[in-house]
Short mmCIF file of N, CA and C in Angstrom, two decimals:
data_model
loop_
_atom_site.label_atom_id
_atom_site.label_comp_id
_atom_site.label_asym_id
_atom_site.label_seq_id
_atom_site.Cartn_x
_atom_site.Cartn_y
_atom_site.Cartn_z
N UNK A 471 -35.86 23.50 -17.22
CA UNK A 471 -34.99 23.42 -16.06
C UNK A 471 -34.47 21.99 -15.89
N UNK A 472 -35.76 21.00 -15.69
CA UNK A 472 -35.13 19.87 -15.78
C UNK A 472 -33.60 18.96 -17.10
N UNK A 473 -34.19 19.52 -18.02
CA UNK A 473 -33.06 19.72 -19.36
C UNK A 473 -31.89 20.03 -19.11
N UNK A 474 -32.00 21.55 -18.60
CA UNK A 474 -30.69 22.08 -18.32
C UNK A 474 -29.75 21.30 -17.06
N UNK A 475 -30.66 21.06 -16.40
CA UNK A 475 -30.02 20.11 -15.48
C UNK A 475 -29.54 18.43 -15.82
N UNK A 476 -30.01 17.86 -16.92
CA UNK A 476 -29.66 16.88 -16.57
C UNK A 476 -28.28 16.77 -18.02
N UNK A 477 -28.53 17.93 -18.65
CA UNK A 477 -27.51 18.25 -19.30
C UNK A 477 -26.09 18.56 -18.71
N UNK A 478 -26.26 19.53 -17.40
CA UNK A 478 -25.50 19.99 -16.84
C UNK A 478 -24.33 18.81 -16.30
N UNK A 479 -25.38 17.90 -15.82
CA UNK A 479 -24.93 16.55 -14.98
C UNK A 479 -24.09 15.58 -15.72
N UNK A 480 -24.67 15.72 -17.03
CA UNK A 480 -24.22 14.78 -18.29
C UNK A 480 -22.69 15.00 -18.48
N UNK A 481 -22.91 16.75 -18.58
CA UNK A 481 -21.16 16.73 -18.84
C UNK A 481 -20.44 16.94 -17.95
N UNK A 482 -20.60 17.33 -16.80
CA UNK A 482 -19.61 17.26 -15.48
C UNK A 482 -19.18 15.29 -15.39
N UNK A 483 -20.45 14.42 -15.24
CA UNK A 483 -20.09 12.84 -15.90
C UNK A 483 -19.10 12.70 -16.53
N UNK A 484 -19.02 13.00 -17.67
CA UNK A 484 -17.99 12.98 -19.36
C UNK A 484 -16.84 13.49 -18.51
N UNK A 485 -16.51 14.67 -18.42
CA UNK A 485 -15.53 15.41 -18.27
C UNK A 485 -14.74 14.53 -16.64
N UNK A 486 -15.41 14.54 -15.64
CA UNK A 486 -14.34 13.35 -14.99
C UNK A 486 -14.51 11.93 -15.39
N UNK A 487 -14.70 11.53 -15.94
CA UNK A 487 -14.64 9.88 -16.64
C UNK A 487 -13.31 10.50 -17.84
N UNK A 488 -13.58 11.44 -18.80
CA UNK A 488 -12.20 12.21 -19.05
C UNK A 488 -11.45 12.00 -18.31
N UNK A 489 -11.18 12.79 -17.29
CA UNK A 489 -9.83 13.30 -16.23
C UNK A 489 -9.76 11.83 -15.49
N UNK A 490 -10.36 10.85 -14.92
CA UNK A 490 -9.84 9.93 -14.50
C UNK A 490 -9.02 8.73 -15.63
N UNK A 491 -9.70 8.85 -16.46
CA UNK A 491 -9.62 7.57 -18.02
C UNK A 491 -7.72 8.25 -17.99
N UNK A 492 -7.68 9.14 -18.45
CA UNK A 492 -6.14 10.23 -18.72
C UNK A 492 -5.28 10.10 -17.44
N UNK A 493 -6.08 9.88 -16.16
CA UNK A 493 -4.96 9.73 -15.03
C UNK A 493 -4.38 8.23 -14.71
N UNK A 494 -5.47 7.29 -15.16
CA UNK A 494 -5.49 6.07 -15.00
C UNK A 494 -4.53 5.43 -16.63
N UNK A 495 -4.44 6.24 -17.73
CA UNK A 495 -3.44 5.59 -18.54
C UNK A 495 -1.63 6.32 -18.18
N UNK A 496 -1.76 7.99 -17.26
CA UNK A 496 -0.68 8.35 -16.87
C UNK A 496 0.18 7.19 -15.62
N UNK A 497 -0.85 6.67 -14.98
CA UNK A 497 -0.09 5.55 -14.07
C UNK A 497 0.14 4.30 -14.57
N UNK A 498 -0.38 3.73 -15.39
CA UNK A 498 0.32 2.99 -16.01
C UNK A 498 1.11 2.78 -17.22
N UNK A 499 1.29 4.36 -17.18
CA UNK A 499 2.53 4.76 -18.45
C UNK A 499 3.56 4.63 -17.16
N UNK A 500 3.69 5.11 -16.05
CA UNK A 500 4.89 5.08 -15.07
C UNK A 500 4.98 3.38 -15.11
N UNK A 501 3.92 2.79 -14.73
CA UNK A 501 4.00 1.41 -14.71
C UNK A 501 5.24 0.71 -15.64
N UNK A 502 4.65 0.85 -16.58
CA UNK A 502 5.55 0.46 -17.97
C UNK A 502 6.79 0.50 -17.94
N UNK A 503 7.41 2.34 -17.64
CA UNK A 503 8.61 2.81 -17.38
C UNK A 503 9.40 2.16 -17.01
N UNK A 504 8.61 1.63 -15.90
CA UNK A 504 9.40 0.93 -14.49
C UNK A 504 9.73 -0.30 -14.75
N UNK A 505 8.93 -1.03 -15.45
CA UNK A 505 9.28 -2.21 -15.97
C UNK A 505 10.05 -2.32 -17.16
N UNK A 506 10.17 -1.45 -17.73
CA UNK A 506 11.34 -0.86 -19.22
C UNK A 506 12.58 -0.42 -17.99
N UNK A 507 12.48 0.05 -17.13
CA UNK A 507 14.05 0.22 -16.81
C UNK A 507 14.65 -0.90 -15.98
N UNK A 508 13.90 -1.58 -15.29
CA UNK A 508 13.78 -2.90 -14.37
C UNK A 508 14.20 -4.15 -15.80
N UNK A 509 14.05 -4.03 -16.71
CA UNK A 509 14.39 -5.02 -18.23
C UNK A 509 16.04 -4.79 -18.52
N UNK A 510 16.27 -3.48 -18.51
CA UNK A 510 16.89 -2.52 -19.43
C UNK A 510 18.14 -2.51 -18.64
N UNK A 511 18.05 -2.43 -17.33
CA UNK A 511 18.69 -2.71 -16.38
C UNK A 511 19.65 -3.94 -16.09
N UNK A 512 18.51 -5.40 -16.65
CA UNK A 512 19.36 -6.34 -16.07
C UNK A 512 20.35 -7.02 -17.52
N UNK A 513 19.57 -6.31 -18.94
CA UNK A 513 19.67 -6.52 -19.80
C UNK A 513 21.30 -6.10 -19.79
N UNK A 514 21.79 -4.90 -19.65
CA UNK A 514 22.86 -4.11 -19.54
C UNK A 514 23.96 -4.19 -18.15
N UNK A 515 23.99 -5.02 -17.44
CA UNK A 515 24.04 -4.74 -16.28
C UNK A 515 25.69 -4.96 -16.39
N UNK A 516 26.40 -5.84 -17.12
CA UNK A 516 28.00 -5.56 -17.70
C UNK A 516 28.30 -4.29 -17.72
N UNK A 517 27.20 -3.70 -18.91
CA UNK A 517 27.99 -2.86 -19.72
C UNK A 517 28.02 -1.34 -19.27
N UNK A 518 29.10 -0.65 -19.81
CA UNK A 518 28.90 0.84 -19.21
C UNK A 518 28.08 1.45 -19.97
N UNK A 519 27.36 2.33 -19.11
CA UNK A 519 25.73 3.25 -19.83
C UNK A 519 26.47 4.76 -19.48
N UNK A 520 26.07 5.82 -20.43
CA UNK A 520 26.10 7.17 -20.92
C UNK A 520 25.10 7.45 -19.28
N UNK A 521 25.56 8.58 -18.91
CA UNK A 521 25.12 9.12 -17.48
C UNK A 521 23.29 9.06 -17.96
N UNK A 522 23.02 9.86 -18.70
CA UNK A 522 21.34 9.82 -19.48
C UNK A 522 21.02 8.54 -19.33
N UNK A 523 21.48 7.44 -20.04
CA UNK A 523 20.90 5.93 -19.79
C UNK A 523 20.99 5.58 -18.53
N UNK A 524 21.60 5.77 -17.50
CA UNK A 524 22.12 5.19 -16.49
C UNK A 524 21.07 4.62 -15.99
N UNK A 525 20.74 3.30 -15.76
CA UNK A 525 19.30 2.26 -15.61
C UNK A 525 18.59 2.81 -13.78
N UNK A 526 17.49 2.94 -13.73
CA UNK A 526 16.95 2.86 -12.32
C UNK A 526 17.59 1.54 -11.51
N UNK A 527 17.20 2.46 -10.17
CA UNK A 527 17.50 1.70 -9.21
C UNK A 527 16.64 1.23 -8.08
N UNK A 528 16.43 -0.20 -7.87
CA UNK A 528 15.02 -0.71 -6.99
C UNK A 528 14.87 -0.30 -5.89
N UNK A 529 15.53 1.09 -4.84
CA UNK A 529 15.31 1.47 -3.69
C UNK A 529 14.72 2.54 -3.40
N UNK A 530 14.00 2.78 -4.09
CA UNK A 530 12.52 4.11 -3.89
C UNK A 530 13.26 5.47 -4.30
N UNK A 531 13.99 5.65 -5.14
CA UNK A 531 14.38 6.37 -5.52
C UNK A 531 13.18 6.92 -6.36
N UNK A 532 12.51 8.53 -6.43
CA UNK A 532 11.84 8.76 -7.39
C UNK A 532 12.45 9.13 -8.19
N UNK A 533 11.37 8.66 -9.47
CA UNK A 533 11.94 9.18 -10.93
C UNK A 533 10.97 9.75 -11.43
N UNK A 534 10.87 11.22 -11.97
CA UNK A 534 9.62 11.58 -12.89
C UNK A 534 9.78 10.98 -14.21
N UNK A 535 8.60 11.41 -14.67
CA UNK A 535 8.54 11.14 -16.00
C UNK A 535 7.15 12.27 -16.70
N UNK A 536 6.74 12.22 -18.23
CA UNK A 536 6.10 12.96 -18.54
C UNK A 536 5.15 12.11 -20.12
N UNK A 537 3.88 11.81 -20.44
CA UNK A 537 3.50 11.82 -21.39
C UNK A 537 2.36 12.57 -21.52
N UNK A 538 2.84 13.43 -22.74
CA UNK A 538 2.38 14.28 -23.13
C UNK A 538 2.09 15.30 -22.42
N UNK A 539 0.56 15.63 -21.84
CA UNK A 539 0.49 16.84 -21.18
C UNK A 539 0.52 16.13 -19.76
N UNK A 540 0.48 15.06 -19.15
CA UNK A 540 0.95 14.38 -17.62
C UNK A 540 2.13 14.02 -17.37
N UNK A 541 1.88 14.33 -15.94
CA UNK A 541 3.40 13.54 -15.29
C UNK A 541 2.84 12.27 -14.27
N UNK A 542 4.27 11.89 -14.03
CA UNK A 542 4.21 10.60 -13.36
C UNK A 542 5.59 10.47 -12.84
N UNK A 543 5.55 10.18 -11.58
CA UNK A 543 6.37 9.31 -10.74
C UNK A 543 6.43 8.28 -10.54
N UNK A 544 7.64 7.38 -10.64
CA UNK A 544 7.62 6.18 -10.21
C UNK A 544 9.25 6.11 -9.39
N UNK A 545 8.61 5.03 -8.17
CA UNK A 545 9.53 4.62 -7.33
C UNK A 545 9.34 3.06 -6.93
N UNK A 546 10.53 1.91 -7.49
CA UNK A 546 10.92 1.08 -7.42
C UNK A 546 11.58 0.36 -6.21
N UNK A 547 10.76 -0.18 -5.27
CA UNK A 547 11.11 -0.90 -4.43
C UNK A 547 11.00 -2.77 -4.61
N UNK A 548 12.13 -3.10 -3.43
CA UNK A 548 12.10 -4.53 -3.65
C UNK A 548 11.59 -4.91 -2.38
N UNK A 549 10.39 -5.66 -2.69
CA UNK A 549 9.46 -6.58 -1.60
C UNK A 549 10.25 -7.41 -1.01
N UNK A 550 11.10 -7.87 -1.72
CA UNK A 550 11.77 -9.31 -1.12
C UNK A 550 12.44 -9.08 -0.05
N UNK A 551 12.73 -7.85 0.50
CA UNK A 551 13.76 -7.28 1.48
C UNK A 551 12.44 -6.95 2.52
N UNK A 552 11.37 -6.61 2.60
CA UNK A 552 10.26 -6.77 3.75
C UNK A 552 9.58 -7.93 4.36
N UNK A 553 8.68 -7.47 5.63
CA UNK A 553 8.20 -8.36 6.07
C UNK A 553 6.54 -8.73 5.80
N UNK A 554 6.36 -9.86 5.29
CA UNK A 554 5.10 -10.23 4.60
C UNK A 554 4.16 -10.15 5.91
N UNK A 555 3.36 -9.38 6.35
CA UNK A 555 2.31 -9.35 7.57
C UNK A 555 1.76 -10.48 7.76
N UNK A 556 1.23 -11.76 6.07
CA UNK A 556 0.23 -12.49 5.93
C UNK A 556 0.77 -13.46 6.80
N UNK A 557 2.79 -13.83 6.48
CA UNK A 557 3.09 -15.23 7.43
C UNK A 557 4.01 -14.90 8.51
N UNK A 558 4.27 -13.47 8.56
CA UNK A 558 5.49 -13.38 9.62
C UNK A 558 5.19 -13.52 11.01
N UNK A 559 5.94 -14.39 11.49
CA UNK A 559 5.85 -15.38 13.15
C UNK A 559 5.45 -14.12 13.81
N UNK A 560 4.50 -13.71 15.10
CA UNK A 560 4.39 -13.58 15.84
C UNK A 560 5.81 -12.64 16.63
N UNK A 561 7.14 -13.20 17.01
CA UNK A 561 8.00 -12.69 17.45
C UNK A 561 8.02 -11.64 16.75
N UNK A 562 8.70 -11.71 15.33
CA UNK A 562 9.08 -10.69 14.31
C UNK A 562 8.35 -9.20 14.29
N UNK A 563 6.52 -9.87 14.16
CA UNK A 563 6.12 -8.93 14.74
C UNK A 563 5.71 -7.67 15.58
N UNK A 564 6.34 -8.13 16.89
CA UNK A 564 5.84 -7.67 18.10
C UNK A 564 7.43 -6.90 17.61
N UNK A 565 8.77 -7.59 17.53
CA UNK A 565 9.79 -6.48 17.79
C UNK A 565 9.68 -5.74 16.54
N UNK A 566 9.36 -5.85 15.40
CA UNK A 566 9.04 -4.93 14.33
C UNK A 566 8.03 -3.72 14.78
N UNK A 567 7.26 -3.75 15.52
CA UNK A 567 6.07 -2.36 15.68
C UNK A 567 6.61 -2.05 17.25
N UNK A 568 7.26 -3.23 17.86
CA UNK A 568 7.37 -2.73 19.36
C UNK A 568 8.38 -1.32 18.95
N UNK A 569 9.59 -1.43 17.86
CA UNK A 569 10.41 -0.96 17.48
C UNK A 569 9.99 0.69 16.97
N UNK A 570 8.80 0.94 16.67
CA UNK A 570 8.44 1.59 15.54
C UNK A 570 7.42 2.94 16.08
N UNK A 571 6.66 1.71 17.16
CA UNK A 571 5.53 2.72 18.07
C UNK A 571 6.43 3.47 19.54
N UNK A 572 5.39 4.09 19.63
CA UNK A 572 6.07 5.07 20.96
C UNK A 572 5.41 4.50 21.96
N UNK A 573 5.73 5.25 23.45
CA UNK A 573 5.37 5.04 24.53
C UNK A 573 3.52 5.10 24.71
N UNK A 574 3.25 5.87 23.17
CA UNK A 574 1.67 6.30 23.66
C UNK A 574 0.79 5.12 23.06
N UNK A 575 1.48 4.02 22.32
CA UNK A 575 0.69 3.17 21.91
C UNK A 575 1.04 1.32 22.44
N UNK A 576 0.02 1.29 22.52
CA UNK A 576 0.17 -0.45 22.79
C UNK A 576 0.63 -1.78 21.86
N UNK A 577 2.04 -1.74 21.62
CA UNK A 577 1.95 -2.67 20.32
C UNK A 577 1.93 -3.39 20.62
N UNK A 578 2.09 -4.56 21.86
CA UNK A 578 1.27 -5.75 22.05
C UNK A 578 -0.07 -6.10 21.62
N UNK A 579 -0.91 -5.20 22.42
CA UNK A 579 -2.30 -4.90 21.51
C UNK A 579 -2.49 -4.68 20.16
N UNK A 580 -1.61 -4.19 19.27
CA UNK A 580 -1.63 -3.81 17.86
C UNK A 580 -1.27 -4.81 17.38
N UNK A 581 -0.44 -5.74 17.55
CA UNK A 581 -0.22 -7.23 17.23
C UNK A 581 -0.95 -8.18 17.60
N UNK A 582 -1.04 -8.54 19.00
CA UNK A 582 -2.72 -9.06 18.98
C UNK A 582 -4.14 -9.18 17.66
N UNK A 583 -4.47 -7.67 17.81
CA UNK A 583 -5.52 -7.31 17.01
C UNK A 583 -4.75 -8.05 15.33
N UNK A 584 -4.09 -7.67 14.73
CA UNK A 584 -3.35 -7.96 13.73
C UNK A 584 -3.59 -9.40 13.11
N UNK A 585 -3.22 -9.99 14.06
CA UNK A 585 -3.09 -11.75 14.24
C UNK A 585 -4.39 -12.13 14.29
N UNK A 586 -5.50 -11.53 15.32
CA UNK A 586 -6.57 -12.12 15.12
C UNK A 586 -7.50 -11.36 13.81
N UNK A 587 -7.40 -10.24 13.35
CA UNK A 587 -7.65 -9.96 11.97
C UNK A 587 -7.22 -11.12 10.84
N UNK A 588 -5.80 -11.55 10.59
CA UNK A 588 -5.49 -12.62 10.06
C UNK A 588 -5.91 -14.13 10.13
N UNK A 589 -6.41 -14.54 11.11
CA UNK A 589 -6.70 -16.39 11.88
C UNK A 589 -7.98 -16.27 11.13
N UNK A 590 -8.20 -17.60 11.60
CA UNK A 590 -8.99 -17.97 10.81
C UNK A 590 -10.31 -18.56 11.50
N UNK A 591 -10.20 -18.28 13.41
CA UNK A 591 -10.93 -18.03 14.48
C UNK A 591 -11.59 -17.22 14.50
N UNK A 592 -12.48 -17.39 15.82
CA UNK A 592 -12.91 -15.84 16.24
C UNK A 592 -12.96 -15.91 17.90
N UNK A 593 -11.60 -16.21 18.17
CA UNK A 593 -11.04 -16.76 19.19
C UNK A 593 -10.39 -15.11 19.39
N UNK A 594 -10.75 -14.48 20.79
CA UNK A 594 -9.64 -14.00 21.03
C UNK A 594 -8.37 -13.82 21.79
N UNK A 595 -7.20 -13.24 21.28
CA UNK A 595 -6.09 -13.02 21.83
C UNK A 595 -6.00 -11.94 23.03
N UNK A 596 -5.17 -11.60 24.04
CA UNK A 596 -5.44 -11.48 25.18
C UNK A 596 -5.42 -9.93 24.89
N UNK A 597 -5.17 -9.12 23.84
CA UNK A 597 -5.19 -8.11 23.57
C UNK A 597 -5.91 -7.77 22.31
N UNK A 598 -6.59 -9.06 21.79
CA UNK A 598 -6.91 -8.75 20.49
C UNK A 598 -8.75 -8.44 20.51
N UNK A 599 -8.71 -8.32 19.20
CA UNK A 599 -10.09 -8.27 18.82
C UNK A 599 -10.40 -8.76 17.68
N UNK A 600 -12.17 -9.54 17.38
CA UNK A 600 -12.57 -10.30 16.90
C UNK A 600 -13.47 -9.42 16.44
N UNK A 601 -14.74 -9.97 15.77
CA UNK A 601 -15.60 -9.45 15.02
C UNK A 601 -16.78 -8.72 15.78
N UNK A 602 -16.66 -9.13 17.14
CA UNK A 602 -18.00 -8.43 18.10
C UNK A 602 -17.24 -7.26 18.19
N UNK A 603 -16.35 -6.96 18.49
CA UNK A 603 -15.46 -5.46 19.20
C UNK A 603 -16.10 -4.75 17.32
N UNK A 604 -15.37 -4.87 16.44
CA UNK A 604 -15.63 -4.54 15.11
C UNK A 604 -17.27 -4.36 14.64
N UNK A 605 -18.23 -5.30 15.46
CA UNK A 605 -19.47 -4.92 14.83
C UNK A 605 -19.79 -4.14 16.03
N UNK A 606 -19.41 -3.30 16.82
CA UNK A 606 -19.77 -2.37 17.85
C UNK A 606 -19.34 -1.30 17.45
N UNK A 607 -18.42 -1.14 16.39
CA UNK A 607 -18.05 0.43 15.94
C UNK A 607 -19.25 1.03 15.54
N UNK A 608 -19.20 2.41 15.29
CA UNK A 608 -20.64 2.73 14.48
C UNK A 608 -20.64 2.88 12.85
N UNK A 609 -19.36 2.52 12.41
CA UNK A 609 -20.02 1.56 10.75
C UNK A 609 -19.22 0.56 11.35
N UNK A 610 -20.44 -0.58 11.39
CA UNK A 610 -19.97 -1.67 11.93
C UNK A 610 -18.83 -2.60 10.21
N UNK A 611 -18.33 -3.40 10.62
CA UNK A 611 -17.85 -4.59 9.90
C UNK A 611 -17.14 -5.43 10.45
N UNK A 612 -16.66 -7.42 9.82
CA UNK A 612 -16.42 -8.22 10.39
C UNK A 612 -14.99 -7.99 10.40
N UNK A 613 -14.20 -8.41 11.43
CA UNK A 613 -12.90 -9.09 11.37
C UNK A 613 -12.79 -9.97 10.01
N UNK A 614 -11.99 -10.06 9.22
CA UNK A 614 -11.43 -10.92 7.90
C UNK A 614 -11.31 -11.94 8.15
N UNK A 615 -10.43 -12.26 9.40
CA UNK A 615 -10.14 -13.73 9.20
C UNK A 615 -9.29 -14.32 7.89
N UNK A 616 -8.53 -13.92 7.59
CA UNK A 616 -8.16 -14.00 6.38
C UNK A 616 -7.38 -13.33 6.13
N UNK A 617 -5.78 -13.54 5.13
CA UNK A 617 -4.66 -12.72 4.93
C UNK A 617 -5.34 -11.61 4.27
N UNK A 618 -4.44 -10.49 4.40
CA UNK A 618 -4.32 -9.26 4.02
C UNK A 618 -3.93 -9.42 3.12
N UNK A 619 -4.96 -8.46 1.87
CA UNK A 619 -4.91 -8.59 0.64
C UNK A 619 -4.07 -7.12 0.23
N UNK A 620 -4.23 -6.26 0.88
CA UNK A 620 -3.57 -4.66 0.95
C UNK A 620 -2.57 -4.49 1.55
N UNK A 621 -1.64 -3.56 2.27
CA UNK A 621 -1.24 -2.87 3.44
C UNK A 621 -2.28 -1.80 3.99
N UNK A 622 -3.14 -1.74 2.70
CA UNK A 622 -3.91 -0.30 3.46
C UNK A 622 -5.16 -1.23 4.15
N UNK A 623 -5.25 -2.64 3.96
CA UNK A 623 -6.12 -2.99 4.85
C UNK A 623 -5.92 -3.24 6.34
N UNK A 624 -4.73 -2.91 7.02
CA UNK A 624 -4.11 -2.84 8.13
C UNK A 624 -4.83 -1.83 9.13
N UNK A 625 -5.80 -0.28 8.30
CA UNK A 625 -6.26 0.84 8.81
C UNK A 625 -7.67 -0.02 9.26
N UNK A 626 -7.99 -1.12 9.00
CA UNK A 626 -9.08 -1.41 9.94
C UNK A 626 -9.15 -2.33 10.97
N UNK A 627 -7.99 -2.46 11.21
CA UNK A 627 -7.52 -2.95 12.49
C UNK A 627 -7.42 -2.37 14.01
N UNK A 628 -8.12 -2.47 14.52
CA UNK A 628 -7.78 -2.15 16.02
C UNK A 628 -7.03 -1.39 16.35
N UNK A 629 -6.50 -0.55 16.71
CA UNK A 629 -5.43 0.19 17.17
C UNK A 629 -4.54 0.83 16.61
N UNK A 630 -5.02 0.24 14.62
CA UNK A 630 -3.77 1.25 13.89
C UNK A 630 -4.41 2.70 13.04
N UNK A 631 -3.32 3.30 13.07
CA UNK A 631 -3.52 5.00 12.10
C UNK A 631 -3.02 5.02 10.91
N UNK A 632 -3.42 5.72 10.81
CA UNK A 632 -2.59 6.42 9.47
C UNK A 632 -0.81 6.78 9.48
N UNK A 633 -1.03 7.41 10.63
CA UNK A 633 0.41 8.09 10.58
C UNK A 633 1.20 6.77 11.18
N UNK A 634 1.07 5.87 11.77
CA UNK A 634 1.51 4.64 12.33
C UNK A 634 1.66 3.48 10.83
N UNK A 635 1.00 3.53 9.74
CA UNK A 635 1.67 2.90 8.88
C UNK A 635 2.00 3.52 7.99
N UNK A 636 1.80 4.77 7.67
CA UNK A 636 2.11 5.50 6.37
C UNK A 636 3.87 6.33 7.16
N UNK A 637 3.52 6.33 8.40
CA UNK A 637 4.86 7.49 9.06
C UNK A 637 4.25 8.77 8.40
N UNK A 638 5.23 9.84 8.87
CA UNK A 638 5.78 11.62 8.84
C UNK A 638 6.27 12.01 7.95
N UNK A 639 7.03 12.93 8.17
CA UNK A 639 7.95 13.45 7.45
C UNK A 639 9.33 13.21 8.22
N UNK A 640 9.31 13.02 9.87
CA UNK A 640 10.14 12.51 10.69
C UNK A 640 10.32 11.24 11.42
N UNK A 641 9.35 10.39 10.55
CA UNK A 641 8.95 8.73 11.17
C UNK A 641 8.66 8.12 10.31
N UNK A 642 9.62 7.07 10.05
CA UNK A 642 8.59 5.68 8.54
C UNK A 642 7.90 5.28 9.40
N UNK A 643 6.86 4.66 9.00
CA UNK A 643 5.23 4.27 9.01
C UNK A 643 5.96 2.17 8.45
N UNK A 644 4.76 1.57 9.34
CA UNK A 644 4.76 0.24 9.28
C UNK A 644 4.89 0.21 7.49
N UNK A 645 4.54 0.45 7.02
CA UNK A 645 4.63 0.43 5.40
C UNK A 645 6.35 0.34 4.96
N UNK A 646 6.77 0.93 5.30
CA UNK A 646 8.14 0.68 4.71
C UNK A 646 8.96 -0.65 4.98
N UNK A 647 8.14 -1.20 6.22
CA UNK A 647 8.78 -2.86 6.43
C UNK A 647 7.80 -3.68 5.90
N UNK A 648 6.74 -3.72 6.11
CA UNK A 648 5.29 -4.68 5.54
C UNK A 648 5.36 -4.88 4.31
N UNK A 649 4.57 -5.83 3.49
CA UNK A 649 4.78 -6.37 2.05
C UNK A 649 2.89 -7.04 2.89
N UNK A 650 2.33 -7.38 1.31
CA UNK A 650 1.56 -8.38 1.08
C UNK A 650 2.51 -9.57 -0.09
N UNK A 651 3.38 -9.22 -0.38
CA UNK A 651 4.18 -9.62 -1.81
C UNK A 651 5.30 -10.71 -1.49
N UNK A 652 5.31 -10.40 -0.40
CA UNK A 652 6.67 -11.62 -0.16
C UNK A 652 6.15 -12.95 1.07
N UNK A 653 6.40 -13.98 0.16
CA UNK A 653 5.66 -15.27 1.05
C UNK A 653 6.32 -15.58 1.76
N UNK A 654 7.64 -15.58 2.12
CA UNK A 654 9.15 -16.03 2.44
C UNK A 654 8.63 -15.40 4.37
N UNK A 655 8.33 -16.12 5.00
CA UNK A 655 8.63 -15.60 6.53
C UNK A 655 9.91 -15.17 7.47
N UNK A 656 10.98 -14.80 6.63
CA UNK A 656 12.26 -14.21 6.65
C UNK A 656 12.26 -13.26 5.49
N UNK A 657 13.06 -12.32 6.17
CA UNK A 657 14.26 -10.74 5.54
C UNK A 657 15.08 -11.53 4.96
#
């Protein structure tokens, strides 16, 4: 029994280390793509291309693609046109989410919290929160103090959701303006 079991275990192991190893070279076959048409693109950018060649375009347009028995999507956006969370002033902020959230949420408070997630204090802002509010959750952890290395590290902030940075199907989500990628504190 023990045998059969640890046999059992062995290859369920194999078989997703398989299926992830195969999903993890399908995304960076899109990777590639993207950077072959982003080349290919500026390489050609005179000349007239056959409708089939016609080069991608950097505004989230999806594009499938296929190797072998996987597919893959890729969609090409330009950072340089968002707002970097790590240096953008304070103002920018507040009218960027004041803009974005509804009546049911506090984006003063969501900016607050934001800013003092980012500082490098543990000083708080008149709406914000620091590392005591954070080690009172029940899985506790610290405030960062420290730029945002993600956008998805924004979900452990104080006051934000899911659907508030990712958006709907009828609402963009803080994600479509945010960057970690662009240092530039201007659009």
């Amino acid at each position: 029994f023990s045998f059969s079991f640890m046999a059992r275990t062995e290859t369920l192991s194999t078989l997703a280390f398989k299926e992830r190893t195969e999903k993890r070279f399908w995304a960076e076959a899109g990777v590639e793509r993207g950077i072959l048409e982003l080349f290919y693109r500026k390489a050609n950018l005179n000349k007239s291309l056959p409708d089939e060649q016609t080069p991608w375009k950097a505004d989230g347009t999806p594009y499938p693609g296929q190797v072998g028995e996987g597919n893959f999507i890729v969609r090409i956006m330009d950072e340089s046109g968002k707002l970097d969370v790590n240096t953008a002033p304070e103002g920018m902020l507040r009218a960027l989410i004041g803009s974005l959230v509804g009546e049911e949420t506090d984006g003063d408070a969501l900016v607050d919290c934001i800013l003092d997630w980012r500082d490098k204090d543990d000083l708080h802002r008149l709406k914000g929160a620091e590392s005591d509010y954070y080690q009172s959750l029940p899985h506790p952890y610290k405030a960062k103090n420290a730029d945002f290395e993600t956008l998805e590290e924004l979900l452990m902030v104080k006051g934000m959701s899911r659907e508030l940075l990712f958006g709907d199907k009828n609402k963009k989500g803080l994600a479509e303006f945010l960057t970690v990628h662009n240092r530039a504190n201007r659009i």
